[in-house]
PDB file of C-alpha atoms in Angstrom:
ATOM      1  CA  UNK A   1     124.567  14.350  96.191  1.00  0.00           C
ATOM      2  CA  UNK A   2     126.345  17.440  97.490  1.00  0.00           C
ATOM      3  CA  UNK A   3     129.844  15.910  97.291  1.00  0.00           C
ATOM      4  CA  UNK A   4     132.594  18.207  96.067  1.00  0.00           C
ATOM      5  CA  UNK A   5     136.021  17.290  94.777  1.00  0.00           C
ATOM      6  CA  UNK A   6     138.765  19.566  96.058  1.00  0.00           C
ATOM      7  CA  UNK A   7     142.322  19.370  94.715  1.00  0.00           C
ATOM      8  CA  UNK A   8     145.866  20.805  94.778  1.00  0.00           C
ATOM      9  CA  UNK A   9     148.664  20.622  92.290  1.00  0.00           C
ATOM     10  CA  UNK A  10     151.503  22.094  94.310  1.00  0.00           C
ATOM     11  CA  UNK A  11     152.313  19.066  96.494  1.00  0.00           C
ATOM     12  CA  UNK A  12     150.278  20.271  99.436  1.00  0.00           C
ATOM     13  CA  UNK A  13     147.521  18.105 100.899  1.00  0.00           C
ATOM     14  CA  UNK A  14     144.027  19.192  99.819  1.00  0.00           C
ATOM     15  CA  UNK A  15     141.370  20.303 102.299  1.00  0.00           C
ATOM     16  CA  UNK A  16     137.846  21.690 102.171  1.00  0.00           C
ATOM     17  CA  UNK A  17     139.111  25.104 101.069  1.00  0.00           C
ATOM     18  CA  UNK A  18     141.310  23.779  98.173  1.00  0.00           C
ATOM     19  CA  UNK A  19     140.354  24.469  94.574  1.00  0.00           C
ATOM     20  CA  UNK A  20     136.987  23.011  93.545  1.00  0.00           C
ATOM     21  CA  UNK A  21     137.036  20.601  90.605  1.00  0.00           C
ATOM     22  CA  UNK A  22     134.091  21.815  88.509  1.00  0.00           C
ATOM     23  CA  UNK A  23     135.347  21.463  84.921  1.00  0.00           C
ATOM     24  CA  UNK A  24     138.107  19.501  83.101  1.00  0.00           C
ATOM     25  CA  UNK A  25     141.653  20.538  83.937  1.00  0.00           C
ATOM     26  CA  UNK A  26     144.445  21.415  81.523  1.00  0.00           C
ATOM     27  CA  UNK A  27     147.623  20.030  83.062  1.00  0.00           C
ATOM     28  CA  UNK A  28     150.971  21.294  81.783  1.00  0.00           C
ATOM     29  CA  UNK A  29     154.230  19.590  82.643  1.00  0.00           C
ATOM     30  CA  UNK A  30     154.799  16.700  85.042  1.00  0.00           C
ATOM     31  CA  UNK A  31     152.921  17.083  88.269  1.00  0.00           C
ATOM     32  CA  UNK A  32     150.862  15.340  90.922  1.00  0.00           C
ATOM     33  CA  UNK A  33     147.228  16.182  91.469  1.00  0.00           C
ATOM     34  CA  UNK A  34     145.994  15.370  95.033  1.00  0.00           C
ATOM     35  CA  UNK A  35     142.247  15.270  95.547  1.00  0.00           C
ATOM     36  CA  UNK A  36     139.657  14.610  98.254  1.00  0.00           C
ATOM     37  CA  UNK A  37     135.914  14.305  98.306  1.00  0.00           C
ATOM     38  CA  UNK A  38     134.142  16.569 100.826  1.00  0.00           C
ATOM     39  CA  UNK A  39     130.578  17.049 101.924  1.00  0.00           C
ATOM     40  CA  UNK A  40     129.281  19.276 104.649  1.00  0.00           C
ATOM     41  CA  UNK A  41     128.710  17.328 107.874  1.00  0.00           C
ATOM     42  CA  UNK A  42     130.909  14.391 106.659  1.00  0.00           C
ATOM     43  CA  UNK A  43     134.511  13.626 107.184  1.00  0.00           C
ATOM     44  CA  UNK A  44     136.697  14.156 104.076  1.00  0.00           C
ATOM     45  CA  UNK A  45     137.799  11.162 102.054  1.00  0.00           C
ATOM     46  CA  UNK A  46     141.373   9.895 102.017  1.00  0.00           C
ATOM     47  CA  UNK A  47     143.682  11.802  99.684  1.00  0.00           C
ATOM     48  CA  UNK A  48     143.923  10.303  96.208  1.00  0.00           C
ATOM     49  CA  UNK A  49     147.113  11.171  94.239  1.00  0.00           C
ATOM     50  CA  UNK A  50     147.319  11.085  90.472  1.00  0.00           C
ATOM     51  CA  UNK A  51     150.700  11.529  88.773  1.00  0.00           C
ATOM     52  CA  UNK A  52     150.855  13.049  85.280  1.00  0.00           C
ATOM     53  CA  UNK A  53     153.948  12.974  83.124  1.00  0.00           C
ATOM     54  CA  UNK A  54     154.924  15.250  80.312  1.00  0.00           C
ATOM     55  CA  UNK A  55     156.658  13.192  77.723  1.00  0.00           C
ATOM     56  CA  UNK A  56     159.395  15.762  77.208  1.00  0.00           C
ATOM     57  CA  UNK A  57     162.483  14.412  75.489  1.00  0.00           C
ATOM     58  CA  UNK A  58     162.718  10.667  75.784  1.00  0.00           C
ATOM     59  CA  UNK A  59     166.287   9.344  75.837  1.00  0.00           C
ATOM     60  CA  UNK A  60     167.490   7.594  72.713  1.00  0.00           C
ATOM     61  CA  UNK A  61     169.107   4.840  74.799  1.00  0.00           C
ATOM     62  CA  UNK A  62     169.226   3.538  78.387  1.00  0.00           C
ATOM     63  CA  UNK A  63     172.172   1.454  79.613  1.00  0.00           C
ATOM     64  CA  UNK A  64     171.787  -0.182  83.004  1.00  0.00           C
ATOM     65  CA  UNK A  65     175.001   0.064  85.052  1.00  0.00           C
ATOM     66  CA  UNK A  66     173.670  -2.258  87.796  1.00  0.00           C
ATOM     67  CA  UNK A  67     171.856  -5.526  87.588  1.00  0.00           C
ATOM     68  CA  UNK A  68     168.185  -5.612  88.629  1.00  0.00           C
ATOM     69  CA  UNK A  69     166.927  -8.055  91.262  1.00  0.00           C
ATOM     70  CA  UNK A  70     166.310 -11.445  89.759  1.00  0.00           C
ATOM     71  CA  UNK A  71     162.688 -11.477  91.009  1.00  0.00           C
ATOM     72  CA  UNK A  72     161.866  -8.153  89.322  1.00  0.00           C
ATOM     73  CA  UNK A  73     163.979  -7.881  86.147  1.00  0.00           C
ATOM     74  CA  UNK A  74     161.472  -5.796  84.257  1.00  0.00           C
ATOM     75  CA  UNK A  75     162.324  -5.395  80.567  1.00  0.00           C
ATOM     76  CA  UNK A  76     165.895  -4.509  81.562  1.00  0.00           C
ATOM     77  CA  UNK A  77     167.002  -1.339  79.742  1.00  0.00           C
ATOM     78  CA  UNK A  78     163.651  -0.973  77.878  1.00  0.00           C
ATOM     79  CA  UNK A  79     161.785  -0.602  81.179  1.00  0.00           C
ATOM     80  CA  UNK A  80     162.948   3.015  81.332  1.00  0.00           C
ATOM     81  CA  UNK A  81     162.301   4.021  77.715  1.00  0.00           C
ATOM     82  CA  UNK A  82     159.021   2.325  76.749  1.00  0.00           C
ATOM     83  CA  UNK A  83     156.777   4.903  78.430  1.00  0.00           C
ATOM     84  CA  UNK A  84     154.679   2.187  80.266  1.00  0.00           C
ATOM     85  CA  UNK A  85     153.815   1.973  83.963  1.00  0.00           C
ATOM     86  CA  UNK A  86     152.361  -0.990  85.690  1.00  0.00           C
ATOM     87  CA  UNK A  87     149.884  -1.082  88.561  1.00  0.00           C
ATOM     88  CA  UNK A  88     151.468  -1.387  92.010  1.00  0.00           C
ATOM     89  CA  UNK A  89     149.183  -4.348  92.756  1.00  0.00           C
ATOM     90  CA  UNK A  90     150.992  -6.386  90.075  1.00  0.00           C
ATOM     91  CA  UNK A  91     154.738  -6.224  90.777  1.00  0.00           C
ATOM     92  CA  UNK A  92     155.287  -9.218  88.426  1.00  0.00           C
ATOM     93  CA  UNK A  93     154.263  -7.023  85.480  1.00  0.00           C
ATOM     94  CA  UNK A  94     157.191  -6.691  83.120  1.00  0.00           C
ATOM     95  CA  UNK A  95     157.097  -2.907  83.486  1.00  0.00           C
ATOM     96  CA  UNK A  96     158.288  -3.048  87.078  1.00  0.00           C
ATOM     97  CA  UNK A  97     162.004  -3.384  87.740  1.00  0.00           C
ATOM     98  CA  UNK A  98     163.662  -3.595  91.168  1.00  0.00           C
ATOM     99  CA  UNK A  99     167.168  -3.190  92.521  1.00  0.00           C
ATOM    100  CA  UNK A 100     168.254  -4.746  95.831  1.00  0.00           C
ATOM    101  CA  UNK A 101     171.780  -6.201  95.665  1.00  0.00           C
ATOM    102  CA  UNK A 102     173.085  -3.057  93.912  1.00  0.00           C
ATOM    103  CA  UNK A 103     171.664   0.453  93.844  1.00  0.00           C
ATOM    104  CA  UNK A 104     169.977   1.509  90.591  1.00  0.00           C
ATOM    105  CA  UNK A 105     172.420   3.158  88.199  1.00  0.00           C
ATOM    106  CA  UNK A 106     171.785   3.850  84.544  1.00  0.00           C
ATOM    107  CA  UNK A 107     173.176   6.004  81.769  1.00  0.00           C
ATOM    108  CA  UNK A 108     170.615   7.738  79.510  1.00  0.00           C
ATOM    109  CA  UNK A 109     171.887   8.938  76.118  1.00  0.00           C
ATOM    110  CA  UNK A 110     170.553  11.446  73.657  1.00  0.00           C
ATOM    111  CA  UNK A 111     171.456  11.904  70.008  1.00  0.00           C
ATOM    112  CA  UNK A 112     171.843  15.682  70.622  1.00  0.00           C
ATOM    113  CA  UNK A 113     172.567  17.636  73.825  1.00  0.00           C
ATOM    114  CA  UNK A 114     169.371  18.391  75.714  1.00  0.00           C
ATOM    115  CA  UNK A 115     168.539  21.149  78.248  1.00  0.00           C
ATOM    116  CA  UNK A 116     166.395  19.086  80.660  1.00  0.00           C
ATOM    117  CA  UNK A 117     164.615  21.029  83.427  1.00  0.00           C
ATOM    118  CA  UNK A 118     162.813  18.282  85.233  1.00  0.00           C
ATOM    119  CA  UNK A 119     163.060  14.528  85.627  1.00  0.00           C
ATOM    120  CA  UNK A 120     160.497  12.329  87.331  1.00  0.00           C
ATOM    121  CA  UNK A 121     161.116   8.976  89.010  1.00  0.00           C
ATOM    122  CA  UNK A 122     158.284   6.537  89.612  1.00  0.00           C
ATOM    123  CA  UNK A 123     158.628   3.675  92.103  1.00  0.00           C
ATOM    124  CA  UNK A 124     156.508   1.148  93.928  1.00  0.00           C
ATOM    125  CA  UNK A 125     156.107   0.711  97.642  1.00  0.00           C
ATOM    126  CA  UNK A 126     154.712  -2.681  98.647  1.00  0.00           C
ATOM    127  CA  UNK A 127     155.718  -3.306 102.260  1.00  0.00           C
ATOM    128  CA  UNK A 128     153.936  -6.700 102.592  1.00  0.00           C
ATOM    129  CA  UNK A 129     156.143  -7.991  99.708  1.00  0.00           C
ATOM    130  CA  UNK A 130     159.352  -6.265 101.025  1.00  0.00           C
ATOM    131  CA  UNK A 131     159.429  -3.774  98.193  1.00  0.00           C
ATOM    132  CA  UNK A 132     160.628  -0.368  99.403  1.00  0.00           C
ATOM    133  CA  UNK A 133     161.390   2.916  97.710  1.00  0.00           C
ATOM    134  CA  UNK A 134     164.726   4.660  97.322  1.00  0.00           C
ATOM    135  CA  UNK A 135     166.158   6.747 100.172  1.00  0.00           C
ATOM    136  CA  UNK A 136     168.278   8.991  97.958  1.00  0.00           C
ATOM    137  CA  UNK A 137     168.202  10.172  94.341  1.00  0.00           C
ATOM    138  CA  UNK A 138     171.152  11.695  92.487  1.00  0.00           C
ATOM    139  CA  UNK A 139     171.139  12.854  88.887  1.00  0.00           C
ATOM    140  CA  UNK A 140     174.398  13.513  87.021  1.00  0.00           C
ATOM    141  CA  UNK A 141     174.779  14.981  83.555  1.00  0.00           C
ATOM    142  CA  UNK A 142     177.307  16.062  81.038  1.00  0.00           C
ATOM    143  CA  UNK A 143     178.632  15.581  77.551  1.00  0.00           C
ATOM    144  CA  UNK A 144     181.346  13.069  78.477  1.00  0.00           C
ATOM    145  CA  UNK A 145     180.629   9.917  80.510  1.00  0.00           C
ATOM    146  CA  UNK A 146     183.891  10.329  82.363  1.00  0.00           C
ATOM    147  CA  UNK A 147     183.129  13.923  83.376  1.00  0.00           C
ATOM    148  CA  UNK A 148     179.547  13.905  84.682  1.00  0.00           C
ATOM    149  CA  UNK A 149     178.588  16.558  87.212  1.00  0.00           C
ATOM    150  CA  UNK A 150     175.980  16.349  89.924  1.00  0.00           C
ATOM    151  CA  UNK A 151     172.858  18.207  88.757  1.00  0.00           C
ATOM    152  CA  UNK A 152     170.369  17.323  91.522  1.00  0.00           C
ATOM    153  CA  UNK A 153     170.015  15.294  94.657  1.00  0.00           C
ATOM    154  CA  UNK A 154     167.102  14.488  96.957  1.00  0.00           C
ATOM    155  CA  UNK A 155     166.867  12.619 100.238  1.00  0.00           C
ATOM    156  CA  UNK A 156     163.680  10.574 100.695  1.00  0.00           C
ATOM    157  CA  UNK A 157     162.350   9.298 103.992  1.00  0.00           C
ATOM    158  CA  UNK A 158     162.776   5.629 104.825  1.00  0.00           C
ATOM    159  CA  UNK A 159     159.598   3.570 105.145  1.00  0.00           C
ATOM    160  CA  UNK A 160     158.978   3.285 108.862  1.00  0.00           C
ATOM    161  CA  UNK A 161     157.575   0.115 110.442  1.00  0.00           C
ATOM    162  CA  UNK A 162     153.855   0.470 110.930  1.00  0.00           C
ATOM    163  CA  UNK A 163     153.561   3.334 108.420  1.00  0.00           C
ATOM    164  CA  UNK A 164     149.989   3.983 107.279  1.00  0.00           C
ATOM    165  CA  UNK A 165     150.877   3.731 103.605  1.00  0.00           C
ATOM    166  CA  UNK A 166     151.867   0.091 102.870  1.00  0.00           C
ATOM    167  CA  UNK A 167     151.125  -0.168  99.170  1.00  0.00           C
ATOM    168  CA  UNK A 168     151.475   2.771  96.771  1.00  0.00           C
ATOM    169  CA  UNK A 169     152.839   3.987  93.485  1.00  0.00           C
ATOM    170  CA  UNK A 170     154.987   6.996  94.251  1.00  0.00           C
ATOM    171  CA  UNK A 171     156.562   9.657  92.038  1.00  0.00           C
ATOM    172  CA  UNK A 172     159.400  12.083  92.823  1.00  0.00           C
ATOM    173  CA  UNK A 173     159.977  15.119  90.589  1.00  0.00           C
ATOM    174  CA  UNK A 174     163.452  16.682  90.535  1.00  0.00           C
ATOM    175  CA  UNK A 175     164.163  20.126  89.117  1.00  0.00           C
ATOM    176  CA  UNK A 176     167.297  20.341  87.011  1.00  0.00           C
ATOM    177  CA  UNK A 177     169.269  23.410  85.970  1.00  0.00           C
ATOM    178  CA  UNK A 178     168.302  23.063  82.280  1.00  0.00           C
ATOM    179  CA  UNK A 179     171.953  23.071  81.188  1.00  0.00           C
ATOM    180  CA  UNK A 180     172.396  21.495  77.724  1.00  0.00           C
ATOM    181  CA  UNK A 181     174.298  18.276  78.001  1.00  0.00           C
TER     182      UNK A 181
END
């Protein structure tokens, strides 16, 4: 009794003065909700992060340009278009795919040009099983495969030895210019 759920949706860590969850939320777009449980006189809980994805415009086709790791082949191209995510505690699930020998590269195609404003990448971190996240993301776009232009890039921190987070499902959202291509 007396426990409150406090949350943020702007990427900042929640604290005891964050918004109070007191009724169902309407979530628009892809975003992360971070929440804690607080009670006066008690330490706050650890932060729980929930990632929500707006379906948006799914690509008509995905073509992998690099081969996945043989231990984690996923469903090959379909892994990126089936709309499914697997729990991070089961990396053998067919909805997880990993790249080690070559960096992940894929070409996503649409029947008609699309003005995409945001793209979200989900990945697993499972340090005990030597599964690490990406250190850089780059998104290219255009109407001709031979003339793609860089639309967005993001550097991500490397997983440091002894990091407190050893097993997690992570999501990175990248804003795009919304240029039809």
